[in-house]
Amino acid sequence: MTDLIKTFLDGVGVFFICYLIGYSSFLFLSVVVGSSTLYRKRQQEKLKSTLSGDYYTPISVIVPAFNEEVTIVETVKSLLSLEYTNYEVIVVDDGSTDTTSKRLIETFRMVEVRRPIVRRVQCQPEECIFESFAAKVPLTLIRKKNGGKADSLNMGINAAKYPYFICMDADSVLQYDSLSKIASCVLEDENIVAVGGVVHPSNGVTLENGRVKRYRMPSNALAFMQVLEYSRSFLATRILLDKFNGSLIISGAFGLFKKETVIAAGGYDPSTIGEDMELVVKLHEYCVNNNMPYRIRYAHDAVCWSQAPERLKDLCRQRKRWHIGLFQSMWIHRGMFANAKFGAVSFISYLYFLIYELLSPFIELFGILTMVLAFYFDLINVPFMIMLYSVYAVFGSVFTLTAFFSRVYTSEMRISLRDTLFALGLCVAEVVGLRFILSFVRMASLIGYRSEKHRWDKLERQKIDFE
Amino acid sequence: MKVEVMLYVYLAISAAMIVFNIVSAFVFKFNDRKLDKKSTSFNSILGVQMKRLKNELQIEKKHIRFLVKRLRNVGDFLAFDKALTEIYDRDSSTVQKYFQEIYPALLSLAKYYKGRSPVKSAFFPYIISKYKILAVDGFDAIMRIMMEYLHKQDFFCRRNALLAIFSSEDIDSISDALHTVDNLKVRYNTKLISEGILRHTANRNAICKRLLAELGDFTVDMQVSIINLCRLSSAEFSEEILGLLLDDRHDNELRFACIRYFATHPNPNAHKVLLRFNDARTAESWEYIAVSSTALSEYPSEDTIESLKKNLYSSNWHVRHNSADSLEKLGLHYSDLIEVFEGDDRYAREIMQYHLDARELLALEGGAKE
C-alpha cells in the first residue's frame, strides 16, 4: 500500500515540477517581454515613432449601465471631454430600477426621439430613446428591457453609427487620449478586428478632464493589491500574448471592436457571464474559420481608469463571475483546444488559460491534498517544502513588483516612498494571502454557476474622484 | 534539488530585473535633465552659426564635422532638435539656410540612421519632415535615401519617410514614393496617404493632377487614397473623376470614392449618374444606392426627392437610413412627406420622423448630430 502511495506521490511530484516550470517560465517570459516592450514604447514616444492623434477614425462609445446612478453622470461627462473629435456616446440603460436614466436626461437635457433601431444582433427591445443635441458629440440614451450586460452591448452595436465601437463600464473613466491611442492601432493595421486597452484601478487617483491630476496608491489594502495584480496581468501577460496575436481577453471595461466583424460573428452572447472574453475567443474562431486575415491587438498606452472593489465580499463576487465567464468561454469554444488550425492561439493561449487559469484552483487543491497524504505517510520533506514555498512566494512577489515598477516608470507617474514601501509589503501579502483566497473562490464558483446568468456584476459604487 | 536551482535562477533574474527597473527609472530621470542641459549647450552652438549665416558667412567646417560626430548619438540629436525648434519658431528662413549649409552632415546622418534600429531610424525622417528640409532644392541625395527608408520593415520608419517626401512638395518624388509603397504591397490606411499629403503639402492640386494621370498604375487601395485626396483638395477634377465613375470596369471601392467626391463637390454632370445609381434595383447594387443616397443630399431637385423617397422603402436598411438623412438635409418638411407618414411602412415613417425631429431639436440646441 505504502509503495503504491509512494509511486503515486512520485508521479504527482513530476507533474508539479512540470506544472511549475511551465508557469514560472511563462511568467518570466511575460515580464521580460512586457518590460522591454514598455521600454521600447517609451523610446518610440521620445523619438516620435508614434501616430499623432490627428487622424480620426469614427468611433461609437457604448456604455452599458444598470443601476449606475452614482457614477453615470460623471462617466458621461468624462467621455464628452475626451480629446477626440469623431465619436458618439451611446448609454444603454438595461432596465435600471434606480434613477440612472433620469439623471442623464436631466443633466444633459436629453429629449425623447422616435428613432428606429435595426436589430442586426439580437437583443431585448428598446423602451425609449433619448438624445442630447447640446453636447459636443452625439449622445444617445437607450432604455431597454433588462437582459444583461451582453444584451445591452448588442443594443449599443445596433444603434452605433460608426464602423468601430468601444465597450466600456459605466463606472470607468477613459483617459483624455485613450481614444486616439486605441484608434491609432487601426490606422497601423487594417486587419485589426479588436484592440484591448489597459485598465488601471482608479482608487486613490484624482482625475481632471480625463487627466491624472494626482496619482496615489489606494489607502485600502485590498484595492492596493489589485493595483499590483492588474500591473502583472495587463502589463506583462497581455503584452506577451499580443506578440503572437494570442490575446483571448479584452477587458469589458475598455476595448475597441470592428463593428461589421462583430456583427458577422454574432455579437455578444447574452447567455454567458464573461461576454468580453467570449467575444474575443469567438472572433478568433470566426476569422480563422473564414480564412480572414485578422489581428487582435493590445494597446498598452490606451488607459481606462476603473474602480476596484474595496471589500473582500465584492472582490470575491467579481472573481467568481470572471471564473464562470472563463469556463463558459472555454467550453463554448472547446474546438480550439489542441487544434492546429488556430496555431499559437490554441497551443499557447488556450492551453495557458486552461491549465493556469481555469484549472489552477483545482490543481492547487490537488497539491494540498497530496501534501496532506504525504505528511500522513511521512513521505514529505517538510523543510524542503517550506523552502520551496518561500522561493515561490519571493519569486511571485519579485515578478509582481517588476511588472508594477515597469508600469510606473514607463507611464511617467511618480509614487511616494510610502507607497513604494507599501507595494513591497503588499505584493507578498497578495502572493501568499489574497491569491489563495481568490483561488478558493474561483474553485467554488463553478458550483451552481447556472443561477448567475444575466446578472450584472454589481459592486458597491463610489463617486469617481473628479475635481 | 534541480527544481530548487531553477527557481533560484528565476529569482536571481527577477531580482536583476528589479535592479534594471530602478536603474532605468534613474536613467530616464537623468536623461531628461541631461537633455535640457545638452539642449542649452546646442542652443549656444547653433546661435553662433546662425549669427554667421545672418552676416552672410558660411557655416564653419568644424561645425559640420561636429554635427556628423555628435548627432550619431540619438540623445544628442534630440537635444539638437529641441534647441533648433526654439530658433525655428523665431526665424525659420535662417534655419532653412542652415540646413543647406550642413548638407554634408545631413547626408552622412541619413546613411548612418538608415542602418540603425527601427526606433532610432525613424527619427531621422521625422526631422526631415518636421523642418521640411527637402522642400529646398539641392537635397536630391537625401531624397534618394528617404526612398530607401520606404523599404524598411518598421511601420513608423516608412511612415516618417513618406511624410518627409510629402513635405518636399516635389511631384515626381511624391509619385515615385507612392508607387514604391504600392509595389511593396504594404496596406496603408487610406487616411495616412490622403491626409498625410494634405497636411504636408501646399501644392495639392498639381499633385492630384499627376496622380490622377497615373491612376491606372496603382492598386485599388492607393487609387481610393488618391481620389480621397482629390476630394479633400479641390473641385477641379470633376471631369476625370466622372469618367472613372462611368467606367464600370473599375473596382467598386474606387467608384464609391468617386461618388463621395461628388458629394463634396456637387457637379451638374454627376447628378444624372447618381440618380441612375440610386434607381438601380439589382441585389448587388445596394452599396451604390447607399452611397449615392448620401451624395444626393447635395443635389436638390424634384428627381432627387422622388428617387430618395422611393428608397425609403428599400429592402436594405442602410439605403433607407441614408435616404431619410438626405431628405432631411434637402430641407423637406412633414408636409412634403405626407405619403411617407401616411404610408404602411413603419420603418420608413419612423426613420423619417426621427430625422425631421432631430433637425428641429438640433436647431434649438445647436449641438452635434453626427
CSV table of C-alpha atoms in Angstrom, one decimal, chain A residues 60-214:
chain,number,residue,atom,x,y,z
A,60,SER,CA,-19.1,54.8,-31.2
A,61,VAL,CA,-18.6,54.5,-27.4
A,62,ILE,CA,-21.1,52.1,-25.8
A,63,VAL,CA,-21.7,52.4,-22.1
A,64,PRO,CA,-24.0,49.6,-20.8
A,65,ALA,CA,-25.5,50.6,-17.4
A,66,PHE,CA,-27.6,49.0,-14.8
A,67,ASN,CA,-28.4,50.9,-11.6
A,68,GLU,CA,-25.4,53.3,-12.0
A,69,GLU,CA,-27.0,56.5,-10.7
A,70,VAL,CA,-23.9,57.2,-8.5
A,71,THR,CA,-21.4,57.3,-11.3
A,72,ILE,CA,-23.1,57.6,-14.7
A,73,VAL,CA,-23.2,61.3,-15.0
A,74,GLU,CA,-19.5,61.7,-14.2
A,75,THR,CA,-18.7,58.9,-16.6
A,76,VAL,CA,-20.6,60.6,-19.4
A,77,LYS,CA,-19.1,63.9,-18.6
A,78,SER,CA,-15.6,62.4,-18.8
A,79,LEU,CA,-16.5,60.8,-22.1
A,80,LEU,CA,-17.6,64.2,-23.5
A,81,SER,CA,-14.3,65.8,-22.5
A,82,LEU,CA,-12.1,63.3,-24.4
A,83,GLU,CA,-9.6,64.8,-26.8
A,84,TYR,CA,-11.0,63.3,-29.9
A,85,THR,CA,-13.5,64.7,-32.4
A,86,ASN,CA,-15.2,62.0,-34.4
A,87,TYR,CA,-17.1,59.9,-31.9
A,88,GLU,CA,-20.5,59.4,-30.4
A,89,VAL,CA,-21.6,58.2,-26.9
A,90,ILE,CA,-24.4,55.6,-26.5
A,91,VAL,CA,-25.6,54.8,-23.0
A,92,VAL,CA,-27.7,51.7,-22.8
A,93,ASP,CA,-29.8,51.5,-19.6
A,94,ASP,CA,-30.6,47.9,-19.1
A,95,GLY,CA,-33.9,48.5,-17.2
A,96,SER,CA,-32.3,50.1,-14.2
A,97,THR,CA,-34.6,50.4,-11.1
A,98,ASP,CA,-32.8,53.5,-9.9
A,99,THR,CA,-32.5,57.0,-11.4
A,100,THR,CA,-29.8,56.2,-13.9
A,101,SER,CA,-31.8,57.4,-16.9
A,102,LYS,CA,-33.4,60.3,-15.1
A,103,ARG,CA,-30.1,61.7,-14.0
A,104,LEU,CA,-28.7,61.5,-17.5
A,105,ILE,CA,-31.8,63.1,-19.1
A,106,GLU,CA,-31.8,66.0,-16.6
A,107,THR,CA,-28.1,66.6,-16.7
A,108,PHE,CA,-27.6,66.5,-20.4
A,109,ARG,CA,-31.0,68.0,-21.3
A,110,MET,CA,-31.9,64.9,-23.3
A,111,VAL,CA,-35.1,64.7,-25.3
A,112,GLU,CA,-37.1,61.6,-26.4
A,113,VAL,CA,-36.8,60.7,-30.0
A,114,ARG,CA,-38.5,58.1,-32.1
A,115,ARG,CA,-35.5,56.5,-33.6
A,116,PRO,CA,-36.0,53.1,-35.2
A,117,ILE,CA,-33.1,50.7,-34.4
A,118,VAL,CA,-32.4,47.8,-36.7
A,119,ARG,CA,-31.6,44.6,-34.8
A,120,ARG,CA,-28.6,43.2,-36.6
A,121,VAL,CA,-27.6,41.3,-33.5
A,122,GLN,CA,-30.2,40.0,-31.1
A,123,CYS,CA,-31.2,42.0,-28.0
A,124,GLN,CA,-34.1,42.9,-25.9
A,125,PRO,CA,-36.4,45.6,-27.4
A,126,GLU,CA,-35.9,49.3,-26.5
A,127,GLU,CA,-38.4,51.0,-24.4
A,128,CYS,CA,-37.5,54.6,-25.2
A,129,ILE,CA,-34.6,56.5,-26.8
A,130,PHE,CA,-33.3,59.9,-25.7
A,131,GLU,CA,-30.8,62.1,-27.5
A,132,SER,CA,-28.9,65.2,-26.4
A,133,PHE,CA,-28.5,67.9,-29.0
A,134,ALA,CA,-26.5,70.2,-26.8
A,135,ALA,CA,-23.4,68.1,-26.3
A,136,LYS,CA,-20.0,68.3,-28.2
A,137,VAL,CA,-20.7,64.9,-29.8
A,138,PRO,CA,-23.9,63.0,-30.3
A,139,LEU,CA,-25.1,61.5,-27.0
A,140,THR,CA,-27.8,58.8,-27.0
A,141,LEU,CA,-29.6,57.1,-24.2
A,142,ILE,CA,-31.4,53.9,-24.9
A,143,ARG,CA,-33.6,52.5,-22.2
A,144,LYS,CA,-34.4,48.8,-22.8
A,145,LYS,CA,-35.9,45.8,-21.1
A,146,ASN,CA,-33.4,44.1,-18.7
A,147,GLY,CA,-31.3,41.5,-20.5
A,148,GLY,CA,-27.9,41.7,-19.0
A,149,LYS,CA,-24.6,43.4,-20.0
A,150,ALA,CA,-24.1,41.4,-23.2
A,151,ASP,CA,-27.6,42.2,-24.3
A,152,SER,CA,-27.1,45.9,-23.6
A,153,LEU,CA,-23.9,45.9,-25.6
A,154,ASN,CA,-25.7,44.2,-28.5
A,155,MET,CA,-28.3,47.0,-28.4
A,156,GLY,CA,-25.4,49.5,-28.4
A,157,ILE,CA,-23.9,47.8,-31.5
A,158,ASN,CA,-27.3,48.0,-33.3
A,159,ALA,CA,-27.6,51.7,-32.5
A,160,ALA,CA,-23.9,52.6,-33.3
A,161,LYS,CA,-23.4,54.8,-36.4
A,162,TYR,CA,-19.7,54.3,-36.8
A,163,PRO,CA,-17.6,51.4,-38.1
A,164,TYR,CA,-15.7,50.9,-34.8
A,165,PHE,CA,-17.2,50.7,-31.3
A,166,ILE,CA,-15.8,50.8,-27.9
A,167,CYS,CA,-17.3,48.9,-25.0
A,168,MET,CA,-16.7,50.2,-21.5
A,169,ASP,CA,-18.1,50.0,-18.0
A,170,ALA,CA,-20.4,52.7,-16.6
A,171,ASP,CA,-18.1,53.2,-13.6
A,172,SER,CA,-15.0,53.7,-15.6
A,173,VAL,CA,-13.2,56.8,-16.9
A,174,LEU,CA,-11.3,56.9,-20.1
A,175,GLN,CA,-8.1,58.9,-20.1
A,176,TYR,CA,-8.2,62.0,-22.2
A,177,ASP,CA,-6.0,60.5,-25.0
A,178,SER,CA,-7.3,56.9,-24.8
A,179,LEU,CA,-9.5,57.1,-28.0
A,180,SER,CA,-6.7,58.4,-30.2
A,181,LYS,CA,-4.2,55.8,-28.7
A,182,ILE,CA,-6.6,52.9,-29.2
A,183,ALA,CA,-7.7,54.1,-32.7
A,184,SER,CA,-4.1,54.5,-33.9
A,185,CYS,CA,-3.7,50.7,-33.8
A,186,VAL,CA,-6.5,50.5,-36.5
A,187,LEU,CA,-4.5,53.0,-38.7
A,188,GLU,CA,-1.4,51.0,-38.4
A,189,ASP,CA,-3.0,47.7,-39.5
A,190,GLU,CA,-6.3,47.5,-41.3
A,191,ASN,CA,-6.7,43.8,-40.5
A,192,ILE,CA,-7.3,44.7,-36.8
A,193,VAL,CA,-10.7,43.5,-35.6
A,194,ALA,CA,-10.3,44.2,-31.9
A,195,VAL,CA,-8.0,46.2,-29.6
A,196,GLY,CA,-7.8,45.9,-25.9
A,197,GLY,CA,-6.9,48.9,-23.7
A,198,VAL,CA,-5.2,48.8,-20.3
A,199,VAL,CA,-7.3,49.1,-17.2
A,200,HIS,CA,-5.9,50.7,-14.1
A,201,PRO,CA,-7.7,50.8,-10.7
A,202,SER,CA,-8.8,54.4,-10.1
A,203,ASN,CA,-9.0,54.1,-6.4
A,204,GLY,CA,-6.9,56.8,-4.8
A,205,VAL,CA,-6.4,58.6,-8.2
A,206,THR,CA,-7.6,62.1,-8.8
A,207,LEU,CA,-8.7,62.8,-12.4
A,208,GLU,CA,-9.5,66.1,-14.0
A,209,ASN,CA,-11.0,66.0,-17.5
A,210,GLY,CA,-9.6,62.6,-18.1
A,211,ARG,CA,-6.1,63.6,-16.9
A,212,VAL,CA,-4.4,62.3,-13.9
A,213,LYS,CA,-4.0,65.2,-11.5
A,214,ARG,CA,-2.8,63.3,-8.5
